[in-house]
């Protein structure tokens, strides 16, 4: 198990997990969401500030959880900044496919560079119990963008 985990926790994931980017509260956020993954104990809050044209102007999160969940949230905030909500949701769908299958067959096109950056988390597909850790941030983002006010879970 240790060798497997060592493979899974690649350098990038460790770096983001230890020093998450955009780990702060946004006081003037337009959208916010909460996420909970009880399987692992990962919890996060996410804030989004929208630009006048609707793009994600700023995004930040705070929370507690395993290295995978924190690294995924950190990478997500870096990836969706400047995107439209539609692009962010498309990335969310593609990331879920990546985390589940380990490959991203439809990841060409305009979002290819972003998906390449997220590829480091594709290894979680070999660890079904960790997939929810990786997708929690994206579920939370979707909840925030939908502004449903409901707590997102990684189901
Ligand atoms: Zn976790």
PDB file of C-alpha atoms and ligand atoms in Angstrom:
ATOM      1  CA  UNK A   1       0.000   0.000   0.000  1.00  0.00           C
ATOM      2  CA  UNK A   2       2.788   2.387   0.813  1.00  0.00           C
ATOM      3  CA  UNK A   3       4.342   2.052  -2.643  1.00  0.00           C
ATOM      4  CA  UNK A   4       0.975   2.593  -4.254  1.00  0.00           C
ATOM      5  CA  UNK A   5       0.356   5.690  -2.202  1.00  0.00           C
ATOM      6  CA  UNK A   6       3.779   6.987  -2.995  1.00  0.00           C
ATOM      7  CA  UNK A   7       2.985   6.689  -6.677  1.00  0.00           C
ATOM      8  CA  UNK A   8      -0.355   8.357  -6.154  1.00  0.00           C
ATOM      9  CA  UNK A   9       0.959  11.280  -4.169  1.00  0.00           C
ATOM     10  CA  UNK A  10       3.062  12.697  -6.897  1.00  0.00           C
ATOM     11  CA  UNK A  11       5.271  15.660  -6.337  1.00  0.00           C
ATOM     12  CA  UNK A  12       2.749  18.157  -7.662  1.00  0.00           C
ATOM     13  CA  UNK A  13      -0.010  16.796  -5.470  1.00  0.00           C
ATOM     14  CA  UNK A  14       2.212  16.915  -2.400  1.00  0.00           C
ATOM     15  CA  UNK A  15       3.249  20.456  -3.159  1.00  0.00           C
ATOM     16  CA  UNK A  16      -0.327  21.673  -3.611  1.00  0.00           C
ATOM     17  CA  UNK A  17      -1.503  19.649  -0.646  1.00  0.00           C
ATOM     18  CA  UNK A  18       1.085  21.177   1.663  1.00  0.00           C
ATOM     19  CA  UNK A  19       0.827  24.687   0.286  1.00  0.00           C
ATOM     20  CA  UNK A  20      -2.640  25.065  -1.217  1.00  0.00           C
ATOM     21  CA  UNK A  21      -2.982  28.037  -3.545  1.00  0.00           C
ATOM     22  CA  UNK A  22      -5.840  30.495  -3.004  1.00  0.00           C
ATOM     23  CA  UNK A  23      -6.358  29.154   0.516  1.00  0.00           C
ATOM     24  CA  UNK A  24      -8.191  32.086   2.066  1.00  0.00           C
ATOM     25  CA  UNK A  25     -11.649  33.462   2.648  1.00  0.00           C
ATOM     26  CA  UNK A  26     -13.200  35.845   0.101  1.00  0.00           C
ATOM     27  CA  UNK A  27     -15.264  38.352   1.990  1.00  0.00           C
ATOM     28  CA  UNK A  28     -16.918  39.967  -1.033  1.00  0.00           C
ATOM     29  CA  UNK A  29     -17.814  36.755  -2.854  1.00  0.00           C
ATOM     30  CA  UNK A  30     -20.788  36.543  -5.208  1.00  0.00           C
ATOM     31  CA  UNK A  31     -21.149  32.781  -4.839  1.00  0.00           C
ATOM     32  CA  UNK A  32     -20.240  30.320  -2.158  1.00  0.00           C
ATOM     33  CA  UNK A  33     -20.507  26.616  -1.623  1.00  0.00           C
ATOM     34  CA  UNK A  34     -19.688  23.970   0.938  1.00  0.00           C
ATOM     35  CA  UNK A  35     -18.480  20.468   0.337  1.00  0.00           C
ATOM     36  CA  UNK A  36     -18.263  17.431   2.549  1.00  0.00           C
ATOM     37  CA  UNK A  37     -16.757  14.029   1.884  1.00  0.00           C
ATOM     38  CA  UNK A  38     -17.606  12.003   4.998  1.00  0.00           C
ATOM     39  CA  UNK A  39     -15.848   8.916   3.579  1.00  0.00           C
ATOM     40  CA  UNK A  40     -12.507  10.587   4.232  1.00  0.00           C
ATOM     41  CA  UNK A  41     -13.368  13.557   6.431  1.00  0.00           C
ATOM     42  CA  UNK A  42     -12.638  16.209   3.811  1.00  0.00           C
ATOM     43  CA  UNK A  43     -14.557  19.453   4.232  1.00  0.00           C
ATOM     44  CA  UNK A  44     -14.262  22.740   2.380  1.00  0.00           C
ATOM     45  CA  UNK A  45     -15.836  26.085   1.816  1.00  0.00           C
ATOM     46  CA  UNK A  46     -15.438  27.825  -1.512  1.00  0.00           C
ATOM     47  CA  UNK A  47     -15.961  31.410  -2.566  1.00  0.00           C
ATOM     48  CA  UNK A  48     -16.248  32.844  -6.074  1.00  0.00           C
ATOM     49  CA  UNK A  49     -16.198  36.461  -7.168  1.00  0.00           C
ATOM     50  CA  UNK A  50     -17.655  37.092 -10.613  1.00  0.00           C
ATOM     51  CA  UNK A  51     -16.451  39.733 -13.062  1.00  0.00           C
ATOM     52  CA  UNK A  52     -19.019  42.050 -14.703  1.00  0.00           C
ATOM     53  CA  UNK A  53     -18.946  39.791 -17.780  1.00  0.00           C
ATOM     54  CA  UNK A  54     -19.732  36.742 -15.656  1.00  0.00           C
ATOM     55  CA  UNK A  55     -16.281  35.183 -15.638  1.00  0.00           C
ATOM     56  CA  UNK A  56     -14.750  33.787 -12.460  1.00  0.00           C
ATOM     57  CA  UNK A  57     -12.734  36.801 -11.391  1.00  0.00           C
ATOM     58  CA  UNK A  58     -11.462  35.348  -8.139  1.00  0.00           C
ATOM     59  CA  UNK A  59     -11.869  32.035  -6.394  1.00  0.00           C
ATOM     60  CA  UNK A  60     -10.635  30.860  -3.025  1.00  0.00           C
ATOM     61  CA  UNK A  61     -11.269  28.062  -0.567  1.00  0.00           C
ATOM     62  CA  UNK A  62     -10.628  26.972   2.960  1.00  0.00           C
ATOM     63  CA  UNK A  63     -10.982  23.580   4.485  1.00  0.00           C
ATOM     64  CA  UNK A  64      -9.488  20.528   6.069  1.00  0.00           C
ATOM     65  CA  UNK A  65      -8.814  17.216   4.509  1.00  0.00           C
ATOM     66  CA  UNK A  66      -6.364  14.799   2.990  1.00  0.00           C
ATOM     67  CA  UNK A  67      -3.600  15.869   0.637  1.00  0.00           C
ATOM     68  CA  UNK A  68      -5.599  14.758  -2.396  1.00  0.00           C
ATOM     69  CA  UNK A  69      -8.639  16.876  -1.538  1.00  0.00           C
ATOM     70  CA  UNK A  70      -6.578  19.968  -0.740  1.00  0.00           C
ATOM     71  CA  UNK A  71      -4.358  19.551  -3.801  1.00  0.00           C
ATOM     72  CA  UNK A  72      -7.364  19.077  -6.050  1.00  0.00           C
ATOM     73  CA  UNK A  73      -9.037  22.209  -4.688  1.00  0.00           C
ATOM     74  CA  UNK A  74      -5.800  24.149  -5.067  1.00  0.00           C
ATOM     75  CA  UNK A  75      -5.337  23.038  -8.675  1.00  0.00           C
ATOM     76  CA  UNK A  76      -8.981  23.732  -9.402  1.00  0.00           C
ATOM     77  CA  UNK A  77      -8.816  27.329  -8.216  1.00  0.00           C
ATOM     78  CA  UNK A  78      -5.798  27.944 -10.419  1.00  0.00           C
ATOM     79  CA  UNK A  79      -7.456  26.283 -13.397  1.00  0.00           C
ATOM     80  CA  UNK A  80     -10.889  27.929 -13.398  1.00  0.00           C
ATOM     81  CA  UNK A  81      -9.821  31.486 -12.644  1.00  0.00           C
ATOM     82  CA  UNK A  82     -10.792  33.671 -15.623  1.00  0.00           C
ATOM     83  CA  UNK A  83     -13.122  31.031 -17.061  1.00  0.00           C
ATOM     84  CA  UNK A  84     -16.812  31.489 -17.739  1.00  0.00           C
ATOM     85  CA  UNK A  85     -19.181  29.465 -15.532  1.00  0.00           C
ATOM     86  CA  UNK A  86     -19.956  27.299 -18.575  1.00  0.00           C
ATOM     87  CA  UNK A  87     -16.266  26.536 -19.122  1.00  0.00           C
ATOM     88  CA  UNK A  88     -15.840  25.813 -15.417  1.00  0.00           C
ATOM     89  CA  UNK A  89     -18.699  23.319 -15.516  1.00  0.00           C
ATOM     90  CA  UNK A  90     -17.289  21.693 -18.643  1.00  0.00           C
ATOM     91  CA  UNK A  91     -13.939  21.310 -16.874  1.00  0.00           C
ATOM     92  CA  UNK A  92     -15.770  19.858 -13.898  1.00  0.00           C
ATOM     93  CA  UNK A  93     -17.432  17.207 -16.072  1.00  0.00           C
ATOM     94  CA  UNK A  94     -14.159  16.354 -17.795  1.00  0.00           C
ATOM     95  CA  UNK A  95     -12.274  16.210 -14.507  1.00  0.00           C
ATOM     96  CA  UNK A  96     -14.821  13.808 -13.082  1.00  0.00           C
ATOM     97  CA  UNK A  97     -14.302  11.571 -16.122  1.00  0.00           C
ATOM     98  CA  UNK A  98     -10.541  11.819 -15.668  1.00  0.00           C
ATOM     99  CA  UNK A  99     -10.665  10.979 -11.965  1.00  0.00           C
ATOM    100  CA  UNK A 100     -12.966   8.032 -12.568  1.00  0.00           C
ATOM    101  CA  UNK A 101     -11.324   6.486 -15.611  1.00  0.00           C
ATOM    102  CA  UNK A 102      -7.764   7.831 -15.505  1.00  0.00           C
ATOM    103  CA  UNK A 103      -8.050   8.966 -19.104  1.00  0.00           C
ATOM    104  CA  UNK A 104      -9.721  11.887 -20.715  1.00  0.00           C
ATOM    105  CA  UNK A 105     -10.644  10.891 -24.268  1.00  0.00           C
ATOM    106  CA  UNK A 106     -12.596  14.050 -25.069  1.00  0.00           C
ATOM    107  CA  UNK A 107     -10.128  16.454 -23.576  1.00  0.00           C
ATOM    108  CA  UNK A 108      -8.888  18.023 -26.799  1.00  0.00           C
ATOM    109  CA  UNK A 109      -9.926  21.448 -27.950  1.00  0.00           C
ATOM    110  CA  UNK A 110     -10.017  24.728 -26.106  1.00  0.00           C
ATOM    111  CA  UNK A 111      -9.639  23.240 -22.629  1.00  0.00           C
ATOM    112  CA  UNK A 112      -6.813  20.812 -23.454  1.00  0.00           C
ATOM    113  CA  UNK A 113      -4.126  22.828 -21.638  1.00  0.00           C
ATOM    114  CA  UNK A 114      -6.242  22.995 -18.507  1.00  0.00           C
ATOM    115  CA  UNK A 115      -6.921  19.279 -18.574  1.00  0.00           C
ATOM    116  CA  UNK A 116      -3.218  18.597 -19.009  1.00  0.00           C
ATOM    117  CA  UNK A 117      -2.555  20.489 -15.789  1.00  0.00           C
ATOM    118  CA  UNK A 118      -5.210  18.438 -13.989  1.00  0.00           C
ATOM    119  CA  UNK A 119      -3.835  15.162 -15.354  1.00  0.00           C
ATOM    120  CA  UNK A 120      -1.616  14.740 -12.273  1.00  0.00           C
ATOM    121  CA  UNK A 121      -4.736  13.707 -10.374  1.00  0.00           C
ATOM    122  CA  UNK A 122      -5.714  11.047 -12.914  1.00  0.00           C
ATOM    123  CA  UNK A 123      -3.934   8.457 -10.769  1.00  0.00           C
ATOM    124  CA  UNK A 124      -6.756   8.508  -8.231  1.00  0.00           C
ATOM    125  CA  UNK A 125      -8.813   6.393 -10.639  1.00  0.00           C
ATOM    126  CA  UNK A 126      -6.793   3.404  -9.418  1.00  0.00           C
ATOM    127  CA  UNK A 127      -7.930   4.121  -5.858  1.00  0.00           C
ATOM    128  CA  UNK A 128     -11.741   4.190  -5.897  1.00  0.00           C
ATOM    129  CA  UNK A 129     -11.923   5.380  -2.289  1.00  0.00           C
ATOM    130  CA  UNK A 130      -9.864   8.468  -3.189  1.00  0.00           C
ATOM    131  CA  UNK A 131     -11.870   9.517  -6.245  1.00  0.00           C
ATOM    132  CA  UNK A 132     -14.302  11.409  -4.027  1.00  0.00           C
ATOM    133  CA  UNK A 133     -11.410  13.244  -2.408  1.00  0.00           C
ATOM    134  CA  UNK A 134     -10.348  14.501  -5.819  1.00  0.00           C
ATOM    135  CA  UNK A 135     -13.805  15.418  -7.090  1.00  0.00           C
ATOM    136  CA  UNK A 136     -15.042  17.142  -3.906  1.00  0.00           C
ATOM    137  CA  UNK A 137     -13.695  20.559  -4.903  1.00  0.00           C
ATOM    138  CA  UNK A 138     -15.421  20.330  -8.283  1.00  0.00           C
ATOM    139  CA  UNK A 139     -18.727  19.281  -6.732  1.00  0.00           C
ATOM    140  CA  UNK A 140     -18.375  22.228  -4.384  1.00  0.00           C
ATOM    141  CA  UNK A 141     -17.661  24.568  -7.303  1.00  0.00           C
ATOM    142  CA  UNK A 142     -20.767  23.360  -9.134  1.00  0.00           C
ATOM    143  CA  UNK A 143     -22.835  23.905  -5.999  1.00  0.00           C
ATOM    144  CA  UNK A 144     -21.437  27.420  -5.622  1.00  0.00           C
ATOM    145  CA  UNK A 145     -22.088  28.311  -9.267  1.00  0.00           C
ATOM    146  CA  UNK A 146     -25.620  26.947  -9.064  1.00  0.00           C
ATOM    147  CA  UNK A 147     -25.943  28.896  -5.834  1.00  0.00           C
ATOM    148  CA  UNK A 148     -28.254  26.216  -4.608  1.00  0.00           C
ATOM    149  CA  UNK A 149     -27.260  26.804  -1.010  1.00  0.00           C
ATOM    150  CA  UNK A 150     -27.131  23.061  -0.503  1.00  0.00           C
ATOM    151  CA  UNK A 151     -24.121  21.294   0.837  1.00  0.00           C
ATOM    152  CA  UNK A 152     -22.319  19.363  -1.862  1.00  0.00           C
ATOM    153  CA  UNK A 153     -21.319  15.818  -1.204  1.00  0.00           C
ATOM    154  CA  UNK A 154     -19.047  13.732  -3.338  1.00  0.00           C
ATOM    155  CA  UNK A 155     -21.706  11.238  -4.327  1.00  0.00           C
TER     156      UNK A 155
HETATM  157 ZN1  LIG B   1      -9.778  12.718   1.278  1.00  0.00          ZN
END
